[in-house]
Amino acid sequence: MRVALVCDWFLPRMGGIELQLRDLALALRAAGTDARVVTTTRGDAFVDGVPVHRIEVPLAPIAGFAFAPGLSSALSRVIRDEGIDVVHAHASVVSPVAYAAVAAGVRADLPTVLTFHSMLHQSSLLLGASDAVLGWSRRVLLTAVSSVVAAQAVRWMPGASVGVLPNAVDAAFWRRGTHSPPTAPIHFVSAMRMSRKKRPLRLIRAFAETVRFVAGAPPLRLTIAGDGPDRVAVGRVAAELGVGALVDLPGHLSREELRALYARAHAFVLPSERESFGIAALEARTAGLPVIAMLASGARDFIAPGVNGLLARDDAELSRFMARMALEEPARRFMSSRNRAETSYDWSDAVTLHLRAYEAAARTAERASTA
């Protein structure tokens, strides 16, 4: 079976969806499925052994959306010429390529899967309107990376059925590091793109409030890995709040470097409320760290409060939970032990779920062709 994984963004552009797509392709290929990536991102024809078909079509922004004349026909040619059996489109915030791939897959009467990777906001109105007119969701298997995003999709497309097809991690890789942090200071860590959406400044403020609350018993530290437009502001605000000396901003770290960082840490904090899944939090959980995340985020699918970590309802609770995690060593040890024993969300499970989704998409396409 030859599967086209279609996405607007792919390596060498670095981000969560790009790395997930690469890892998905590798996992599918290791299981005997000929997965290949189709994208408009420029780069090499192969990435880590995965074939990549790169389509060069200029995008035209109109009324806040991106359109690409000729994109649909270009995708149709790739699907036809490469003998694609299944089209799996991956949609992010702005995804003309993914949606054009859905249209091309439907026109070719192929099993077609669409996975939403981001919170649905501006594009949702267009989705709902186009589905109401064309009814395309009845011919496509709709999925989302978390229950939060799936619920949003259903609200915009009444009557549509949206399943959950979650992201995954290489559990063996993240467990390879020995989790043995020192007794003190209590070390909080996070990994994110430093932008307003991810709320790094809120994390700095919550950390400063925690430092004041515990009053040095125990001492605390915070490391935020990642880069982005707000990195300078994060350092400035940390200094203004009097915690600059306790905050480390090492920039972008590789997975190996993140694993080493997590081995020296006590807890992971994800302050974003608009996190569709929270792959960084899942990686940290798999490495054995208790996770503090926001209840509104997709991380609630894999964080059971009091078992894997804590889920904050608001910013005040985020600060209280950080203080609680700093002060309650038995709770930290229990959560860490449970997380190191977790086996869910590994790529071996994800491949099975994806293959089942492709089988379901084939049945959906067959019913549509005979209706």
Short mmCIF file of C-alpha atoms in Angstrom, two decimals:
data_model
loop_
_atom_site.label_atom_id
_atom_site.label_comp_id
_atom_site.label_asym_id
_atom_site.label_seq_id
_atom_site.Cartn_x
_atom_site.Cartn_y
_atom_site.Cartn_z
CA MET A 1 0.00 0.00 0.00
CA ARG A 2 1.35 3.42 -0.99
CA VAL A 3 0.26 6.31 1.23
CA ALA A 4 0.71 10.01 0.46
CA LEU A 5 1.20 12.04 3.65
CA VAL A 6 0.31 15.53 2.45
CA CYS A 7 1.11 18.66 4.44
CA ASP A 8 1.84 22.31 3.75
CA TRP A 9 4.92 22.21 5.99
CA PHE A 10 7.75 19.70 6.18
CA LEU A 11 11.45 19.46 6.91
CA PRO A 12 13.83 21.27 6.67
CA ARG A 13 11.34 23.68 8.28
CA MET A 14 11.47 22.76 11.98
CA GLY A 15 8.34 22.34 14.05
CA GLY A 16 6.08 19.85 15.75
CA ILE A 17 4.01 18.85 12.71
CA GLU A 18 7.10 18.52 10.51
CA LEU A 19 8.85 16.14 12.91
CA GLN A 20 5.65 14.16 13.55
CA LEU A 21 5.14 13.69 9.81
CA ARG A 22 8.73 12.48 9.36
CA ASP A 23 8.37 10.07 12.28
CA LEU A 24 5.00 8.81 11.01
CA ALA A 25 6.45 8.13 7.57
CA LEU A 26 9.39 6.24 9.09
CA ALA A 27 7.12 4.19 11.36
CA LEU A 28 4.77 3.27 8.52
CA ARG A 29 7.66 2.32 6.24
CA ALA A 30 9.20 0.17 8.97
CA ALA A 31 5.85 -1.66 9.18
CA GLY A 32 5.84 -2.36 5.43
CA THR A 33 3.71 0.54 4.18
CA ASP A 34 5.17 2.67 1.38
CA ALA A 35 4.63 6.09 2.96
CA ARG A 36 5.88 9.19 1.19
CA VAL A 37 5.47 12.90 1.88
CA VAL A 38 3.89 15.45 -0.48
CA THR A 39 4.46 19.12 0.36
CA THR A 40 5.14 22.59 -1.03
CA THR A 41 8.04 23.14 1.39
CA ARG A 42 11.30 23.31 -0.56
CA GLY A 43 14.08 20.86 0.20
CA ASP A 44 15.61 17.50 -0.69
CA ALA A 45 13.87 14.64 -2.50
CA PHE A 46 14.59 12.29 0.40
CA VAL A 47 14.59 12.92 4.16
CA ASP A 48 16.03 10.11 6.28
CA GLY A 49 15.15 7.68 3.49
CA VAL A 50 11.57 8.92 3.09
CA PRO A 51 10.66 9.99 -0.49
CA VAL A 52 9.42 13.59 -0.57
CA HIS A 53 7.50 15.03 -3.52
CA ARG A 54 7.89 18.82 -3.38
CA ILE A 55 5.37 20.81 -5.43
CA GLU A 56 6.28 24.36 -6.44
CA VAL A 57 3.05 26.37 -6.55
CA PRO A 58 2.94 30.01 -5.35
CA LEU A 59 0.37 30.84 -2.68
CA ALA A 60 -1.95 33.84 -3.02
CA PRO A 61 -3.31 35.32 0.25
CA ILE A 62 -6.94 36.45 -0.11
CA ALA A 63 -9.09 37.76 2.78
CA GLY A 64 -6.87 36.15 5.41
CA PHE A 65 -6.75 32.76 3.67
CA ALA A 66 -4.09 31.27 1.39
CA PHE A 67 -5.02 30.02 -2.08
CA ALA A 68 -2.82 28.39 -4.70
CA PRO A 69 -4.16 28.32 -8.26
CA GLY A 70 -3.12 25.08 -9.93
CA LEU A 71 -2.35 23.32 -6.66
CA SER A 72 -5.20 20.83 -6.87
CA SER A 73 -4.26 19.71 -10.38
CA ALA A 74 -0.60 19.41 -9.36
CA LEU A 75 -1.57 17.19 -6.45
CA SER A 76 -3.79 15.11 -8.71
CA ARG A 77 -0.82 14.50 -11.03
CA VAL A 78 1.35 13.33 -8.14
CA ILE A 79 -1.39 11.01 -6.88
CA ARG A 80 -1.86 9.54 -10.36
CA ASP A 81 1.79 9.33 -11.44
CA GLU A 82 3.03 7.84 -8.15
CA GLY A 83 0.27 5.25 -7.92
CA ILE A 84 -1.00 6.48 -4.56
CA ASP A 85 -3.49 4.16 -2.82
CA VAL A 86 -4.41 6.34 0.20
CA VAL A 87 -4.32 10.12 0.66
CA HIS A 88 -3.68 11.25 4.24
CA ALA A 89 -3.82 15.05 4.51
CA HIS A 90 -2.49 16.82 7.61
CA ALA A 91 -4.02 20.24 8.28
CA SER A 92 -2.49 22.92 10.48
CA VAL A 93 -3.57 26.54 11.02
CA VAL A 94 -3.31 27.58 7.34
CA SER A 95 -3.43 24.51 5.11
CA PRO A 96 -4.37 25.07 1.44
CA VAL A 97 -2.19 22.10 0.43
CA ALA A 98 -3.87 19.70 2.86
CA TYR A 99 -7.39 20.72 1.82
CA ALA A 100 -6.49 20.60 -1.87
CA ALA A 101 -5.16 17.08 -1.29
CA VAL A 102 -8.50 16.07 0.21
CA ALA A 103 -10.27 17.35 -2.92
CA ALA A 104 -7.80 15.52 -5.16
CA GLY A 105 -8.21 12.29 -3.21
CA VAL A 106 -12.01 12.48 -3.41
CA ARG A 107 -11.91 13.18 -7.18
CA ALA A 108 -9.70 10.12 -7.66
CA ASP A 109 -12.12 7.97 -5.59
CA LEU A 110 -9.27 7.10 -3.23
CA PRO A 111 -9.48 6.41 0.49
CA THR A 112 -8.85 9.85 2.01
CA VAL A 113 -8.06 10.81 5.60
CA LEU A 114 -7.87 14.36 6.95
CA THR A 115 -6.20 14.94 10.31
CA PHE A 116 -6.51 18.30 12.10
CA HIS A 117 -3.29 19.16 13.97
CA SER A 118 -4.22 22.61 15.28
CA MET A 119 -6.97 24.30 17.22
CA LEU A 120 -9.72 25.30 14.78
CA HIS A 121 -10.38 29.02 14.70
CA GLN A 122 -10.29 31.22 11.59
CA SER A 123 -10.38 28.33 9.12
CA SER A 124 -13.31 26.66 10.87
CA LEU A 125 -15.96 28.93 9.34
CA LEU A 126 -14.71 28.08 5.85
CA LEU A 127 -14.66 24.37 6.74
CA GLY A 128 -18.23 24.40 7.95
CA ALA A 129 -19.50 26.45 5.01
CA SER A 130 -17.78 24.31 2.38
CA ASP A 131 -18.98 21.11 4.01
CA ALA A 132 -22.56 22.39 4.13
CA VAL A 133 -22.44 23.10 0.38
CA LEU A 134 -20.34 20.17 -0.86
CA GLY A 135 -20.86 17.55 1.84
CA TRP A 136 -17.24 16.46 1.45
CA SER A 137 -16.93 15.24 5.06
CA ARG A 138 -19.21 12.30 4.22
CA ARG A 139 -16.61 11.05 1.72
CA VAL A 140 -13.54 11.61 3.91
CA LEU A 141 -12.45 10.03 7.18
CA LEU A 142 -12.06 12.98 9.54
CA THR A 143 -9.66 12.74 12.48
CA ALA A 144 -7.94 15.05 14.95
CA VAL A 145 -4.85 14.71 17.10
CA SER A 146 -6.82 15.17 20.34
CA SER A 147 -10.33 15.06 21.72
CA VAL A 148 -10.24 18.85 22.14
CA VAL A 149 -9.67 19.45 18.42
CA ALA A 150 -12.12 16.71 17.45
CA ALA A 151 -14.85 18.42 19.49
CA GLN A 152 -14.08 21.75 17.79
CA ALA A 153 -14.35 20.15 14.34
CA VAL A 154 -17.73 18.63 15.19
CA ARG A 155 -19.04 22.00 16.35
CA TRP A 156 -18.19 23.56 12.98
CA MET A 157 -19.39 20.58 10.92
CA PRO A 158 -22.63 19.38 12.53
CA GLY A 159 -23.33 15.76 11.73
CA ALA A 160 -19.72 14.96 10.89
CA SER A 161 -17.96 12.14 12.69
CA VAL A 162 -14.43 13.02 13.83
CA GLY A 163 -12.18 10.41 15.40
CA VAL A 164 -8.97 10.88 17.36
CA LEU A 165 -5.70 9.89 15.67
CA PRO A 166 -3.10 11.06 18.20
CA ASN A 167 0.54 11.95 17.83
CA ALA A 168 3.14 9.54 19.15
CA VAL A 169 6.71 9.28 20.42
CA ASP A 170 9.55 6.81 20.39
CA ALA A 171 9.08 5.61 23.97
CA ALA A 172 12.32 3.60 24.02
CA PHE A 173 14.31 6.70 23.07
CA TRP A 174 12.86 8.92 25.79
CA ARG A 175 13.26 6.24 28.45
CA ARG A 176 16.90 5.63 27.58
CA GLY A 177 18.06 8.47 29.79
CA THR A 178 18.38 7.86 33.51
CA HIS A 179 16.01 10.09 35.45
CA SER A 180 18.03 11.03 38.51
CA PRO A 181 17.67 14.73 39.38
CA PRO A 182 19.51 16.10 42.40
CA THR A 183 17.60 16.76 45.61
CA ALA A 184 17.78 20.53 45.11
CA PRO A 185 17.14 22.89 43.52
CA ILE A 186 13.76 21.77 42.24
CA HIS A 187 14.15 22.10 38.49
CA PHE A 188 11.15 22.95 36.29
CA VAL A 189 11.61 22.60 32.52
CA SER A 190 9.63 23.43 29.41
CA ALA A 191 10.17 23.19 25.65
CA MET A 192 8.29 25.44 23.24
CA ARG A 193 8.46 27.96 20.45
CA MET A 194 8.75 31.25 22.27
CA SER A 195 5.74 33.04 20.85
CA ARG A 196 2.65 34.63 22.35
CA LYS A 197 0.49 31.60 21.51
CA LYS A 198 2.67 29.35 23.67
CA ARG A 199 2.55 31.82 26.61
CA PRO A 200 6.18 31.74 27.78
CA LEU A 201 5.69 35.04 29.63
CA ARG A 202 2.85 33.48 31.62
CA LEU A 203 5.21 30.67 32.58
CA ILE A 204 7.82 33.16 33.78
CA ARG A 205 5.22 34.94 35.91
CA ALA A 206 3.95 31.66 37.36
CA PHE A 207 7.50 30.67 38.19
CA ALA A 208 8.18 34.02 39.88
CA GLU A 209 5.02 33.59 41.96
CA THR A 210 6.17 30.08 42.92
CA VAL A 211 9.59 31.36 43.96
CA ARG A 212 7.99 33.95 46.23
CA PHE A 213 5.59 31.38 47.71
CA VAL A 214 8.20 28.75 48.66
CA ALA A 215 10.65 31.47 49.86
CA GLY A 216 13.77 29.45 49.13
CA ALA A 217 12.66 26.19 50.77
CA PRO A 218 13.31 24.45 48.45
CA PRO A 219 15.32 26.55 45.98
CA LEU A 220 13.96 26.53 42.42
CA ARG A 221 15.22 26.73 38.85
CA LEU A 222 13.49 26.99 35.46
CA THR A 223 14.81 26.07 32.02
CA ILE A 224 12.82 26.89 28.89
CA ALA A 225 14.24 25.25 25.76
CA GLY A 226 13.32 26.75 22.42
CA ASP A 227 13.59 29.89 20.36
CA GLY A 228 11.21 32.41 18.86
CA PRO A 229 10.20 36.07 18.72
CA ASP A 230 9.48 36.35 22.47
CA ARG A 231 12.80 34.94 23.71
CA VAL A 232 14.32 38.35 24.47
CA ALA A 233 11.13 39.47 26.22
CA VAL A 234 11.16 36.31 28.35
CA GLY A 235 14.64 37.09 29.61
CA ARG A 236 13.75 40.71 30.25
CA VAL A 237 10.56 39.90 32.19
CA ALA A 238 12.41 37.26 34.25
CA ALA A 239 14.95 39.93 35.26
CA GLU A 240 12.20 42.46 36.05
CA LEU A 241 10.47 39.92 38.31
CA GLY A 242 13.70 39.20 40.16
CA VAL A 243 14.14 35.61 38.92
CA GLY A 244 16.52 36.22 36.03
CA ALA A 245 19.37 34.38 37.77
CA LEU A 246 17.11 31.33 38.23
CA VAL A 247 15.97 31.07 34.59
CA ASP A 248 17.97 29.45 31.80
CA LEU A 249 17.11 29.98 28.12
CA PRO A 250 19.41 27.64 26.15
CA GLY A 251 17.62 28.07 22.80
CA HIS A 252 16.69 25.21 20.50
CA LEU A 253 17.79 21.79 21.77
CA SER A 254 17.97 18.51 19.88
CA ARG A 255 16.00 15.52 21.11
CA GLU A 256 19.17 14.09 22.63
CA GLU A 257 19.81 17.35 24.46
CA LEU A 258 16.20 17.52 25.67
CA ARG A 259 16.42 13.96 26.99
CA ALA A 260 19.56 14.87 28.94
CA LEU A 261 17.82 17.99 30.28
CA TYR A 262 14.79 15.98 31.43
CA ALA A 263 17.04 13.51 33.24
CA ARG A 264 18.19 16.38 35.50
CA ALA A 265 14.72 17.89 36.02
CA HIS A 266 11.84 17.35 38.45
CA ALA A 267 8.77 18.49 36.47
CA PHE A 268 7.70 19.74 33.04
CA VAL A 269 5.36 22.73 32.58
CA LEU A 270 3.30 23.46 29.45
CA PRO A 271 1.51 26.84 29.90
CA SER A 272 -0.21 26.99 26.50
CA GLU A 273 -4.02 26.85 26.48
CA ARG A 274 -4.24 26.59 22.69
CA GLU A 275 -2.12 23.45 22.48
CA SER A 276 -3.87 21.01 20.14
CA PHE A 277 -1.90 18.04 21.50
CA GLY A 278 1.30 18.91 23.36
CA ILE A 279 3.95 16.62 21.91
CA ALA A 280 6.67 18.20 24.08
CA ALA A 281 4.65 17.35 27.20
CA LEU A 282 4.21 13.76 25.99
CA GLU A 283 7.94 13.42 25.41
CA ALA A 284 8.61 14.71 28.93
CA ARG A 285 5.98 12.39 30.41
CA THR A 286 7.56 9.42 28.63
CA ALA A 287 10.97 10.47 29.98
CA GLY A 288 9.51 10.20 33.49
CA LEU A 289 8.66 13.80 34.34
CA PRO A 290 5.41 14.81 36.05
CA VAL A 291 3.66 17.27 33.73
CA ILE A 292 1.78 20.44 34.64
CA ALA A 293 -0.42 21.52 31.72
CA MET A 294 -3.58 23.52 31.10
CA LEU A 295 -6.92 21.71 31.22
CA ALA A 296 -8.04 23.49 28.03
CA SER A 297 -5.20 21.96 26.02
CA GLY A 298 -5.00 18.65 24.18
CA ALA A 299 -2.55 17.40 26.80
CA ARG A 300 -5.52 16.42 28.93
CA ASP A 301 -5.86 13.31 26.75
CA PHE A 302 -2.65 11.83 28.19
CA ILE A 303 -2.31 13.55 31.57
CA ALA A 304 -4.47 12.04 34.31
CA PRO A 305 -4.50 14.51 37.25
CA GLY A 306 -2.66 13.13 40.24
CA VAL A 307 -1.30 10.22 38.19
CA ASN A 308 0.78 11.68 35.34
CA GLY A 309 0.76 15.29 36.50
CA LEU A 310 -1.68 18.15 37.11
CA LEU A 311 -4.09 20.08 34.84
CA ALA A 312 -4.64 23.75 35.69
CA ARG A 313 -7.98 25.39 35.01
CA ASP A 314 -6.55 28.93 34.97
CA ASP A 315 -3.35 30.90 35.52
CA ALA A 316 -3.79 31.13 39.28
CA GLU A 317 -4.02 27.36 39.48
CA LEU A 318 -0.95 27.02 37.25
CA SER A 319 1.08 28.93 39.86
CA ARG A 320 -0.41 26.92 42.74
CA PHE A 321 0.33 23.63 40.99
CA MET A 322 3.96 24.62 40.41
CA ALA A 323 4.28 25.40 44.13
CA ARG A 324 2.60 22.12 45.01
CA MET A 325 4.94 20.18 42.73
CA ALA A 326 7.95 21.91 44.32
CA LEU A 327 6.85 21.13 47.86
CA GLU A 328 5.35 17.63 47.61
CA GLU A 329 8.22 15.22 47.00
CA PRO A 330 6.14 12.02 47.51
CA ALA A 331 3.66 13.15 44.85
CA ARG A 332 6.48 13.94 42.43
CA ARG A 333 8.06 10.54 42.97
CA PHE A 334 4.74 8.75 42.48
CA MET A 335 3.97 10.57 39.24
CA SER A 336 7.48 10.06 37.94
CA SER A 337 7.30 6.34 38.64
CA ARG A 338 3.92 6.04 36.90
CA ASN A 339 5.16 7.97 33.87
CA ARG A 340 8.24 5.80 33.44
CA ALA A 341 5.93 2.76 33.40
CA GLU A 342 3.51 4.20 30.79
CA THR A 343 3.48 2.44 27.42
CA SER A 344 0.77 4.39 25.57
CA TYR A 345 1.34 6.73 22.61
CA ASP A 346 4.32 4.81 21.27
CA TRP A 347 4.79 4.66 17.49
CA SER A 348 4.08 0.92 17.52
CA ASP A 349 0.54 1.72 18.70
CA ALA A 350 0.22 4.69 16.36
CA VAL A 351 1.01 2.64 13.26
CA THR A 352 -1.79 0.21 14.12
CA LEU A 353 -4.23 3.10 14.58
CA HIS A 354 -3.21 4.66 11.26
CA LEU A 355 -3.58 1.43 9.33
CA ARG A 356 -7.04 0.95 10.82
CA ALA A 357 -7.90 4.51 9.79
CA TYR A 358 -6.83 3.77 6.21
CA GLU A 359 -9.01 0.64 6.19
CA ALA A 360 -11.94 2.69 7.49
CA ALA A 361 -11.30 5.35 4.83
CA ALA A 362 -11.40 2.66 2.17
CA ARG A 363 -14.82 1.55 3.38
CA THR A 364 -16.01 5.16 3.43
CA ALA A 365 -14.80 5.70 -0.15
CA GLU A 366 -16.48 2.48 -1.28
CA ARG A 367 -19.81 3.48 0.24
CA ALA A 368 -19.59 6.93 -1.36
CA SER A 369 -18.87 5.47 -4.81
CA THR A 370 -21.88 3.14 -4.65
CA ALA A 371 -24.32 5.66 -3.16
#
